[in-house]
Each structure stands twice: as C-alpha cells, then as structure tokens.
mmCIF file with all atom_site columns, C-alpha atoms in Angstrom:
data_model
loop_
_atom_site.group_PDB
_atom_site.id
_atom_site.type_symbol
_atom_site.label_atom_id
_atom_site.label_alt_id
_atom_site.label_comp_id
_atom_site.label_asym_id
_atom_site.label_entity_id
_atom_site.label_seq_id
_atom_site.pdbx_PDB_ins_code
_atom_site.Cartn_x
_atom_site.Cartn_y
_atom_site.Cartn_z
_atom_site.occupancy
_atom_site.B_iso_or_equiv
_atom_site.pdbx_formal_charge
_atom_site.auth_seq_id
_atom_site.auth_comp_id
_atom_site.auth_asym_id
_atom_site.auth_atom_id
_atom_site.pdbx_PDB_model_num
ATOM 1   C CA . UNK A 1 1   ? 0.000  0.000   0.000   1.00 0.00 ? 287 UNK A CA 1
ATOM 2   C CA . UNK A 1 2   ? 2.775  2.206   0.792   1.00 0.00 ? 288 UNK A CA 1
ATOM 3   C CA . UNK A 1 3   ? 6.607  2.291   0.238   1.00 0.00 ? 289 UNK A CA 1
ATOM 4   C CA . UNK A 1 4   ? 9.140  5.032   1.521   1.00 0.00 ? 290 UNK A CA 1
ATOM 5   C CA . UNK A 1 5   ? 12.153 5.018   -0.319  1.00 0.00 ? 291 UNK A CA 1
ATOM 6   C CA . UNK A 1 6   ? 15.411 7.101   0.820   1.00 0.00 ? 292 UNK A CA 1
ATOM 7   C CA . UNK A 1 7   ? 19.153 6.187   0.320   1.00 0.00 ? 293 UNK A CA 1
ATOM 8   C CA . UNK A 1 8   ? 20.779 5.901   -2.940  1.00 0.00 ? 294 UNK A CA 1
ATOM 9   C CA . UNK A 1 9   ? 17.129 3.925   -4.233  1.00 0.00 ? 295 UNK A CA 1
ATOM 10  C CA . UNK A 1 10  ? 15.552 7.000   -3.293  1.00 0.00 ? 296 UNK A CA 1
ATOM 11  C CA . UNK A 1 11  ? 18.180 9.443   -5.532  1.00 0.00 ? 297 UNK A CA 1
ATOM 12  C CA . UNK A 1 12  ? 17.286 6.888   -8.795  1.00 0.00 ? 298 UNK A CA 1
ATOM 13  C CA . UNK A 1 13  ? 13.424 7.577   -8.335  1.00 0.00 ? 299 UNK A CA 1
ATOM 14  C CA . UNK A 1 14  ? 14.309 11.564  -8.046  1.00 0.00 ? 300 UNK A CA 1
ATOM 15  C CA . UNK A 1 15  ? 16.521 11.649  -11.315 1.00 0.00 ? 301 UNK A CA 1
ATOM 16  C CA . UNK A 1 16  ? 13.599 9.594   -12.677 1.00 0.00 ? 302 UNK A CA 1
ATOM 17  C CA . UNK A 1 17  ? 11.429 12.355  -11.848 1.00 0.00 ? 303 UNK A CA 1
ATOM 18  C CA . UNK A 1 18  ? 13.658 14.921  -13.635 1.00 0.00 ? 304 UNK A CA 1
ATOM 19  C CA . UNK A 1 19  ? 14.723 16.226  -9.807  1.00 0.00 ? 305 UNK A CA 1
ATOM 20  C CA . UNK A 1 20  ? 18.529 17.414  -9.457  1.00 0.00 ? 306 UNK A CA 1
ATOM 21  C CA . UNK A 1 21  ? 20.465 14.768  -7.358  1.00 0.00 ? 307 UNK A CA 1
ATOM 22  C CA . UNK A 1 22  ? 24.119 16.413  -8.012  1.00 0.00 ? 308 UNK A CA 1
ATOM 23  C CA . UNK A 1 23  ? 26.734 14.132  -7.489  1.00 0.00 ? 309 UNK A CA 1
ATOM 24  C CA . UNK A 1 24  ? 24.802 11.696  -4.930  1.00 0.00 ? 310 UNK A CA 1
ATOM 25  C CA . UNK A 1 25  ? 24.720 7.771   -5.645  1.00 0.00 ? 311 UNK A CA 1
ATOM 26  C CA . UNK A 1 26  ? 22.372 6.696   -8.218  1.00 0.00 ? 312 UNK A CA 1
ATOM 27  C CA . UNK A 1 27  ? 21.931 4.175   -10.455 1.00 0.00 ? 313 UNK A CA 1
ATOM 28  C CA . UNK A 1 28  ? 21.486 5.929   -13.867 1.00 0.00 ? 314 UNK A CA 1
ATOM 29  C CA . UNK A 1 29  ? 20.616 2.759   -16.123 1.00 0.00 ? 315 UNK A CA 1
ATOM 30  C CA . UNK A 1 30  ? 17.751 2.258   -13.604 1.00 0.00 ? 316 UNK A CA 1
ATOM 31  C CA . UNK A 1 31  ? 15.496 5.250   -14.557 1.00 0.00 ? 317 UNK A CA 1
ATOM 32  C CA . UNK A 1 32  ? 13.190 3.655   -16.808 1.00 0.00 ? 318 UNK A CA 1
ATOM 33  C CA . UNK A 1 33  ? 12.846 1.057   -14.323 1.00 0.00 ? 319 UNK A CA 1
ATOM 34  C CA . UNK A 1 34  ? 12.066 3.364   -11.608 1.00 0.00 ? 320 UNK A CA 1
ATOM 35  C CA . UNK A 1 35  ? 9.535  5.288   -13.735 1.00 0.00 ? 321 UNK A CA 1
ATOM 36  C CA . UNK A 1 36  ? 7.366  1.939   -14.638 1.00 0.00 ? 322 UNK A CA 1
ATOM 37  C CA . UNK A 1 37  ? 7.858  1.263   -10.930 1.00 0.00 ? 323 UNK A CA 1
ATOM 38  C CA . UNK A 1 38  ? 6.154  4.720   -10.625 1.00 0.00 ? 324 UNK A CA 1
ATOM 39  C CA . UNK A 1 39  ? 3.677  4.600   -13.084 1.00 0.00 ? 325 UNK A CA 1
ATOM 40  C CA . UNK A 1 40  ? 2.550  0.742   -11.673 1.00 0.00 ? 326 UNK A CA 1
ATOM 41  C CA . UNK A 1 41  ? 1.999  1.832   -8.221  1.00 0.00 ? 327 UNK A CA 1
ATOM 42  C CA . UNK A 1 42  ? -0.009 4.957   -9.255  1.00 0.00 ? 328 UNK A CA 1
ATOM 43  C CA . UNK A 1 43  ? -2.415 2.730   -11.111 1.00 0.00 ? 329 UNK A CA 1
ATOM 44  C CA . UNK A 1 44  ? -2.398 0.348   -8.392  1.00 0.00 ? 330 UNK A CA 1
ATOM 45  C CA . UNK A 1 45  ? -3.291 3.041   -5.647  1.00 0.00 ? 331 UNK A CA 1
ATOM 46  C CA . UNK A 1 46  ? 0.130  2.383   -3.888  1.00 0.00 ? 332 UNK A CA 1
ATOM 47  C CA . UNK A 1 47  ? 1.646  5.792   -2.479  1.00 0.00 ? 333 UNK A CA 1
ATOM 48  C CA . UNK A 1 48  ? 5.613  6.062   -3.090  1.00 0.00 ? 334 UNK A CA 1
ATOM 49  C CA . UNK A 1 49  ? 7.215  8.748   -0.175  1.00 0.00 ? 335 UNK A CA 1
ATOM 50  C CA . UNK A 1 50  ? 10.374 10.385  -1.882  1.00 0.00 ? 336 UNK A CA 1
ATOM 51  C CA . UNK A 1 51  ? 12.106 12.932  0.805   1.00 0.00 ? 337 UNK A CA 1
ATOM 52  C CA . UNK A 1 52  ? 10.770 16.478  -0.370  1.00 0.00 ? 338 UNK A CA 1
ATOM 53  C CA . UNK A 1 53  ? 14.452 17.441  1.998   1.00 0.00 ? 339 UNK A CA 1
ATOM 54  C CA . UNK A 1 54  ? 17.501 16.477  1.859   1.00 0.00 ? 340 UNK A CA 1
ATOM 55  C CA . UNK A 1 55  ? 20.858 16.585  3.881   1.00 0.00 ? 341 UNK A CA 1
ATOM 56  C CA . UNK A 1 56  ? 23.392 17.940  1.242   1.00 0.00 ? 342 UNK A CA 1
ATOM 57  C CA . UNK A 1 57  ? 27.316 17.987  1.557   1.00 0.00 ? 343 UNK A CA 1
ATOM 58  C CA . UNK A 1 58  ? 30.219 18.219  -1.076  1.00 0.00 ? 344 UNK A CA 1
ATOM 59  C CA . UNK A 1 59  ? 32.604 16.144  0.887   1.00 0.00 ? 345 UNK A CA 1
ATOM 60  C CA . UNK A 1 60  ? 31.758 12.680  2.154   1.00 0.00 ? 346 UNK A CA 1
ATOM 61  C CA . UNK A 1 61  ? 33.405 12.583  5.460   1.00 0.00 ? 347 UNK A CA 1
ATOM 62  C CA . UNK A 1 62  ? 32.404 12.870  9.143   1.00 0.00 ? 348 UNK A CA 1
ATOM 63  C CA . UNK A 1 63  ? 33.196 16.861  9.483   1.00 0.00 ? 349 UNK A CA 1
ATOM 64  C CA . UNK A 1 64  ? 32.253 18.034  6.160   1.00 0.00 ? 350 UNK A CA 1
ATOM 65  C CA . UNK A 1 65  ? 30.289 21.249  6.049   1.00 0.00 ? 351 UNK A CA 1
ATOM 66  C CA . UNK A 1 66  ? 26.273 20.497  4.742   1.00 0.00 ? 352 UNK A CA 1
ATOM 67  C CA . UNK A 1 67  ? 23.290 22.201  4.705   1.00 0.00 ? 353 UNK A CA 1
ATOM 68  C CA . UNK A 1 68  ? 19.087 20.873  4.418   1.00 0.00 ? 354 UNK A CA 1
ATOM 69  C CA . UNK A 1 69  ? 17.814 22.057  0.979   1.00 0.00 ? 355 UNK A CA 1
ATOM 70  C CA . UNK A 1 70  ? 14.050 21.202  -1.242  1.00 0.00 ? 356 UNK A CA 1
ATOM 71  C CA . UNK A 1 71  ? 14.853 18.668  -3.245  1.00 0.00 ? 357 UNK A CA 1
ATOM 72  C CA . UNK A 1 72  ? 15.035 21.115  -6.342  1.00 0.00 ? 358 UNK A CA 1
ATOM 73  C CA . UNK A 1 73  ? 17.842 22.749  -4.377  1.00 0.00 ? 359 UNK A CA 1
ATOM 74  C CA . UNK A 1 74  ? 20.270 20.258  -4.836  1.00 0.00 ? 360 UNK A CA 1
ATOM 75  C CA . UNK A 1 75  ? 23.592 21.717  -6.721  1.00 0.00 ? 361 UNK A CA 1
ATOM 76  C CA . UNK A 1 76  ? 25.934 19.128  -9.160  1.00 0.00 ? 362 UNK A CA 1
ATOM 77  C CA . UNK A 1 77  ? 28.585 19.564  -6.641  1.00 0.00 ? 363 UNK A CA 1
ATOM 78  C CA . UNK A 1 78  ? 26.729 18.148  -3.970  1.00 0.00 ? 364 UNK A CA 1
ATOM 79  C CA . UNK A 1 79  ? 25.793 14.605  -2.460  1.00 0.00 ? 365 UNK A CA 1
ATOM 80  C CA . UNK A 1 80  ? 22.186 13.751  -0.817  1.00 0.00 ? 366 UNK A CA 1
ATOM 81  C CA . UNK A 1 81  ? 23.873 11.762  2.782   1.00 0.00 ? 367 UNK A CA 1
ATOM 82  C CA . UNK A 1 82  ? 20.519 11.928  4.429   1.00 0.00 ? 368 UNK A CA 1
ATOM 83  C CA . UNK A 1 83  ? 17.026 13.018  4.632   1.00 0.00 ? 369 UNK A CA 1
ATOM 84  C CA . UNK A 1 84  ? 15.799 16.089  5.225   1.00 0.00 ? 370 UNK A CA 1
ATOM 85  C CA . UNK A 1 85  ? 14.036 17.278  8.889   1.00 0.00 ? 371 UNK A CA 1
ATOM 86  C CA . UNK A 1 86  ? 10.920 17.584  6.911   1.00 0.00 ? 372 UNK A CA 1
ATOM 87  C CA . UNK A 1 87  ? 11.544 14.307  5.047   1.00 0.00 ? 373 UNK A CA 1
ATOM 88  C CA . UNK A 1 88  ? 12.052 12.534  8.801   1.00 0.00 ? 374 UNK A CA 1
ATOM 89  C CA . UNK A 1 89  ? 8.659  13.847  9.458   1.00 0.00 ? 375 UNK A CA 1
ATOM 90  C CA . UNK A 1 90  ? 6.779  12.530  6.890   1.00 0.00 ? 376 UNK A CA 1
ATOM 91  C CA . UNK A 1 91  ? 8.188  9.018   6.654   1.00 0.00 ? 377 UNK A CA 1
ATOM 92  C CA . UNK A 1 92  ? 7.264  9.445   10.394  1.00 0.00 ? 378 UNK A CA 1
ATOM 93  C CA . UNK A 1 93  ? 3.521  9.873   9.374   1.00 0.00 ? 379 UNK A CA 1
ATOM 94  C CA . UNK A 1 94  ? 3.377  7.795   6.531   1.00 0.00 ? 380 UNK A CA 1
ATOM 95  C CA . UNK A 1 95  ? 4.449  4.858   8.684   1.00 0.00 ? 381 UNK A CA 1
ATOM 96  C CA . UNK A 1 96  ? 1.154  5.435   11.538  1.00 0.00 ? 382 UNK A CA 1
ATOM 97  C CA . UNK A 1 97  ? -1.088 2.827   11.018  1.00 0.00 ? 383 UNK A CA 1
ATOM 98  C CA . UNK A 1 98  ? 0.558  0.451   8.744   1.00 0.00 ? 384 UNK A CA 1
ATOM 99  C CA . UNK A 1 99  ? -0.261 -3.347  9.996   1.00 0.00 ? 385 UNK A CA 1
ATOM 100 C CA . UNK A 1 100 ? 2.618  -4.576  8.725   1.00 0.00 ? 386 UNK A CA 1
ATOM 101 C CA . UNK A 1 101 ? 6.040  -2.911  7.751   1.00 0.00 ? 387 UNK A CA 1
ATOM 102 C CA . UNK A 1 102 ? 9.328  -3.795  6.166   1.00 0.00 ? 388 UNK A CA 1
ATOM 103 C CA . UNK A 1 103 ? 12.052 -2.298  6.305   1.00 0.00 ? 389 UNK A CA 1
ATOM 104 C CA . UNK A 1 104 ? 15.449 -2.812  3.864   1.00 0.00 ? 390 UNK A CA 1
ATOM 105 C CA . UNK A 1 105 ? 18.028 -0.138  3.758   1.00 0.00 ? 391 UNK A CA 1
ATOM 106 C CA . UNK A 1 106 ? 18.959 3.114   5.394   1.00 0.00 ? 392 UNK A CA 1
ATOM 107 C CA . UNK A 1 107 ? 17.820 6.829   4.437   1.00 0.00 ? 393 UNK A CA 1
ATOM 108 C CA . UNK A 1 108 ? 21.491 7.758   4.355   1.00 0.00 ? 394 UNK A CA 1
ATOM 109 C CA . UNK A 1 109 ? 24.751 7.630   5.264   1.00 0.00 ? 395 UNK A CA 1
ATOM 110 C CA . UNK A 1 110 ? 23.744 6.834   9.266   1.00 0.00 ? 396 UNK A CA 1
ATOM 111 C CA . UNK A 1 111 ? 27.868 5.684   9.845   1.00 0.00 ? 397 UNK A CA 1
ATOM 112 C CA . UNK A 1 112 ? 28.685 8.797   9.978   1.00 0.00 ? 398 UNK A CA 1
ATOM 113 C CA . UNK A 1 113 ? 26.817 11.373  12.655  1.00 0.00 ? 399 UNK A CA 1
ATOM 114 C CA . UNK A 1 114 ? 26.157 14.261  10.943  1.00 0.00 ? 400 UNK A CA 1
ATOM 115 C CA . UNK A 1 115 ? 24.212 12.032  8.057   1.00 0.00 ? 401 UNK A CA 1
ATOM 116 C CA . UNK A 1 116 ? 22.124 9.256   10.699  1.00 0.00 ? 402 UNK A CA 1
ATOM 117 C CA . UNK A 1 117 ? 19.187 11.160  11.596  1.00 0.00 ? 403 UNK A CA 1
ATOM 118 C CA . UNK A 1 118 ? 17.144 10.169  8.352   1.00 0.00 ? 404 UNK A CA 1
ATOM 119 C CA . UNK A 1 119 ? 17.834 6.556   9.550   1.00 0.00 ? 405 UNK A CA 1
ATOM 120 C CA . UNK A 1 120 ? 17.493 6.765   13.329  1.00 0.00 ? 406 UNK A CA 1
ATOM 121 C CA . UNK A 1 121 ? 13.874 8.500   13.373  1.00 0.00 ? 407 UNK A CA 1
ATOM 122 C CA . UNK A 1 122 ? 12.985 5.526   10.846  1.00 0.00 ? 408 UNK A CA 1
ATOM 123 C CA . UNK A 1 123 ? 14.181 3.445   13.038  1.00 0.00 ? 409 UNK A CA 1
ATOM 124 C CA . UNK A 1 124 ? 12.674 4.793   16.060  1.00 0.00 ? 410 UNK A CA 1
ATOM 125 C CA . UNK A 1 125 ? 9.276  4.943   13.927  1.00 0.00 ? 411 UNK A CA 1
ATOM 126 C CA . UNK A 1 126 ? 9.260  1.486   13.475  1.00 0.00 ? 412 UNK A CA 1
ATOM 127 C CA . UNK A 1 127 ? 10.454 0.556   16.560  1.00 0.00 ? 413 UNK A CA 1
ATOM 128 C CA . UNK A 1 128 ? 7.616  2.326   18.424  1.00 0.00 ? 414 UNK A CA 1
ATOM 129 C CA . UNK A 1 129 ? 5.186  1.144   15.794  1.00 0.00 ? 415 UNK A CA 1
ATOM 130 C CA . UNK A 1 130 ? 2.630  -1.588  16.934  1.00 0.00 ? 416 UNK A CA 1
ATOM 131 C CA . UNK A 1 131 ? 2.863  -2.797  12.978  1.00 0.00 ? 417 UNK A CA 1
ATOM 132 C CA . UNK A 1 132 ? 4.496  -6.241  12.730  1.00 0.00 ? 418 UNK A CA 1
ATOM 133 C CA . UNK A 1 133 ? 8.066  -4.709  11.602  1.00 0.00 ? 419 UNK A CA 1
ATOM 134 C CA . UNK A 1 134 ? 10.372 -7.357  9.575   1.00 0.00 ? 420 UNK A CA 1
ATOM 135 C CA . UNK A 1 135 ? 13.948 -5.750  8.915   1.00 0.00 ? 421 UNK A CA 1
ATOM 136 C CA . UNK A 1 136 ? 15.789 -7.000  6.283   1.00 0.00 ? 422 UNK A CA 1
ATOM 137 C CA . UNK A 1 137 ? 19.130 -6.594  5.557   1.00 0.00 ? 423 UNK A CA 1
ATOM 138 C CA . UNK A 1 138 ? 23.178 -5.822  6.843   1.00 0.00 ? 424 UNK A CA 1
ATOM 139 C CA . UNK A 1 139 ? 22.942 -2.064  7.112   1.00 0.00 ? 425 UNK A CA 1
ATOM 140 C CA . UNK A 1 140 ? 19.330 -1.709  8.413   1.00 0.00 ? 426 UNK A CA 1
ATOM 141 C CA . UNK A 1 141 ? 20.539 -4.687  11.337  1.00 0.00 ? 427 UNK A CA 1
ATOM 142 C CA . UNK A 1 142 ? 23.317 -2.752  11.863  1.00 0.00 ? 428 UNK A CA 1
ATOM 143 C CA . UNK A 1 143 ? 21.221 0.982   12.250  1.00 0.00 ? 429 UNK A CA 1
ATOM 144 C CA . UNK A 1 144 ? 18.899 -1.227  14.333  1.00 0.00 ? 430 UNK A CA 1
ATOM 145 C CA . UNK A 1 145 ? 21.712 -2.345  17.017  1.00 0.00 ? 431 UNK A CA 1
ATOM 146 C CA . UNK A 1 146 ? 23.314 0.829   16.905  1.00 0.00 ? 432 UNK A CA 1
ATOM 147 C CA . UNK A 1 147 ? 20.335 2.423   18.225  1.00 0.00 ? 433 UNK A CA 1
ATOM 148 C CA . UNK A 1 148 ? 19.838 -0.168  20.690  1.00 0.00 ? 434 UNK A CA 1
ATOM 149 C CA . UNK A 1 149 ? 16.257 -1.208  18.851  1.00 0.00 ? 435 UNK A CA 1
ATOM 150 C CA . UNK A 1 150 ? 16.074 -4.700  18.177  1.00 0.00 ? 436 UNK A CA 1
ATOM 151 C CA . UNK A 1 151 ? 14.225 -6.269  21.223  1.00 0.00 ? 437 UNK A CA 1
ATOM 152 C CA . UNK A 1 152 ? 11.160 -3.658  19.569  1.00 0.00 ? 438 UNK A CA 1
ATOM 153 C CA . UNK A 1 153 ? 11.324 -5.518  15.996  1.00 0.00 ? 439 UNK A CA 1
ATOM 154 C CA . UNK A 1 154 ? 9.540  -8.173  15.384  1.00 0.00 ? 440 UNK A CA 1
ATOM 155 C CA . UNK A 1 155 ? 11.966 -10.487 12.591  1.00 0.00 ? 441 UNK A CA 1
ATOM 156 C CA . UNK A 1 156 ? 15.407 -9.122  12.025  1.00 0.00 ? 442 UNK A CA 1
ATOM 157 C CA . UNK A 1 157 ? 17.581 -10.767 9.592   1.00 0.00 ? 443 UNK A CA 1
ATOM 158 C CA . UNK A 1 158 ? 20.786 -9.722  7.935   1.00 0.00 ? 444 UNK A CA 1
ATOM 159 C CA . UNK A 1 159 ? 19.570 -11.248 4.230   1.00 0.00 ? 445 UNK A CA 1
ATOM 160 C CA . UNK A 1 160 ? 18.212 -7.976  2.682   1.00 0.00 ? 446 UNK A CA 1
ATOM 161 C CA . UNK A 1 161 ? 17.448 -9.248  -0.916  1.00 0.00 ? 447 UNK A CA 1
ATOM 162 C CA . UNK A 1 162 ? 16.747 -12.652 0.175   1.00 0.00 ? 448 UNK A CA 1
ATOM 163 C CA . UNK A 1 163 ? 14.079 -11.089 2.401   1.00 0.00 ? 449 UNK A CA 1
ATOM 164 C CA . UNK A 1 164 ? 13.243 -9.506  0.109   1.00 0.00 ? 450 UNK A CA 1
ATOM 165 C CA . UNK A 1 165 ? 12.569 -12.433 -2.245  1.00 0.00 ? 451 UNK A CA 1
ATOM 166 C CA . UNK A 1 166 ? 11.003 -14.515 0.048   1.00 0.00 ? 452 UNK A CA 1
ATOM 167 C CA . UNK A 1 167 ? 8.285  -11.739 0.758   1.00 0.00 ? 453 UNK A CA 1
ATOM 168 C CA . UNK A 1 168 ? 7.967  -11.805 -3.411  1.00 0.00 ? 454 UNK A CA 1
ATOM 169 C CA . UNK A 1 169 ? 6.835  -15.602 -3.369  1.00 0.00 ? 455 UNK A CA 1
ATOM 170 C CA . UNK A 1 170 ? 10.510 -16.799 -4.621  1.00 0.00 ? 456 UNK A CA 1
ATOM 171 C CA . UNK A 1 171 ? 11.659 -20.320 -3.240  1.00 0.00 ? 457 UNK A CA 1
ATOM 172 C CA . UNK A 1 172 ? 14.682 -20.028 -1.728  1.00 0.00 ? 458 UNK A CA 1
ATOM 173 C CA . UNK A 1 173 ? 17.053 -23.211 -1.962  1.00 0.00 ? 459 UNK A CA 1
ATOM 174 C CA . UNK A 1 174 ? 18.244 -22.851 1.811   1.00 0.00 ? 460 UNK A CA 1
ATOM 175 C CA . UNK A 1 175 ? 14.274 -22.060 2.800   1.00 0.00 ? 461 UNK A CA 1
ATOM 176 C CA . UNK A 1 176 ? 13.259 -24.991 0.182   1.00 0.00 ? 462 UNK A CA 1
ATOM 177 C CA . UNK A 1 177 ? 15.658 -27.360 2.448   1.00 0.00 ? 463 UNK A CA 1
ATOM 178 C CA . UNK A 1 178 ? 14.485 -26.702 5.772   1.00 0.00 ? 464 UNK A CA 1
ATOM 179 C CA . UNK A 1 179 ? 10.878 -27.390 4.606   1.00 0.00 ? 465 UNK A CA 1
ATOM 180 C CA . UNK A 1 180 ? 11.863 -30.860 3.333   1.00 0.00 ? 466 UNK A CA 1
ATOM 181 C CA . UNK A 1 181 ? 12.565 -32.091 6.479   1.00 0.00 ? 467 UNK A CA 1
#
C-alpha cells in the first residue's frame, strides 16, 4: 500500500522524476525502471514517499560542512547523505497505522553522525510502531543495534534481498531445504 524510499534507491526515483540529485549515488541505467515502478503503483493506488528534503554535503566525510535544501535545491557539486528534517517527518507519518512494515536499507549515510538522523527516526518509527516490523538486511541490522532497537522488531535478519525475495513468493534453496525435512 505504501513504500518510503530514501538512500541511494531514493536518488534513482528523483533523477527519474527529472529532480537534481548532483553528485549523490544513483543508479542511472535504472530510470526507466524506476519510472514503470512509478507509473505501476499509481495505477495500483500504492503511495511512493520520496524525501521532499535532503541533507546535502560536497565532501563525504564525518566533518564536512552540509546544509538541508528542497529537493530542487540540490547543486551538481553536492551529495544527498541523508534526509531532510521535513523528510524525517513525513516518513514518520506515513508509517502510523501500517499493519505490517518492512524495512530494507537506510535513508542515508547513518555511519557517519552528521548524516544518521534520516535513519534513526525511521528506526525509532518502526520501533515504536505496533505494525508487525520485519527488517531486512546488513545495514538496516546494523542501524537497528546501533540504536539499541532490536528487542522492539519483530523479525530481524541480515539477508536484505533474500528477504526480500522470500516476501515476493521466490523459493529459496536454503528455505526450500528446511521445509523438506
């Protein structure tokens, strides 16, 4: 019904939507993907959250100098390393009410301090959620035990695409073998 997407997935969708993402990871060759993906989940009533605010620095490195800009405001010489205050907030309220939520990836570069607040509040928000909350993958584990979160979580596991497939209906040869017992 709903998907929030931040992190380098989230800078593919904005280029794919024409928005300036500077010098921030992306994955150019998946635009055309990303705009199906878009036009899919219109039809299908389910409502993508891009960050309307981003954290912006030239430098990636622990004491570089960054500023919170509109997503329009983004210059070539900068990265996107986190989501924007107003971008927290909304993930925030998009999240309320959800039954069920999972969770695969940071909103930004949450090793370093001045670029984890996109991926703490998330993680807060779905740790105080009463959703069933399924966390999937190394970095997302990681922001979740960093924060001290994980007793709050419902399923954590460290296989982010393989959650990911398994949620998709895939068989899964080590999933397939503990069945067959």
């Amino acid at each position: 019904d709903k998907l929030v997407l931040g992190g380098g997935m989230a800078n593919t969708f904005l280029l794919a939507q024409g928005k300036p993402i500077g010098a921030s990871l992306a994955e150019p060759n998946m635009i055309k993907t990303a705009q199906n993906i878009l036009k899919v989940a219109k039809l299908n009533d389910c409502k993508i959250l891009l960050p309307r605010d981003v954290v912006v620095a030239v430098e990636f490195k622990l004491d570089a100098a960054y500023r919170i800009v509109t997503i329009d405001d983004v210059t070539d010489s900068e990265m996107i390393l986190d989501a924007g205050p107003e971008a927290v907030i909304d993930a925030g309220s998009f999240l309320e009410n959800c039954g069920t939520i999972v969770w695969n990836g940071p909103m930004g570069v949450f090793e370093l301090t001045s670029f984890e607040k996109g991926t703490k509040e998330l993680a807060h928000a779905v740790a105080d959620s009463q959703a069933l909350t399924i966390v999937g993958g190394g970095d997302s584990v990681t922001a979740v035990k960093k924060y001290n979160l994980g007793e709050s979580m419902s399923f954590i596991s460290t296989g982010g695409g393989a959650s990911l497939e398994l949620l998709e209906g895939k068989e899964l040869p080590g999933v397939t073998a503990l069945t067959d017992i």
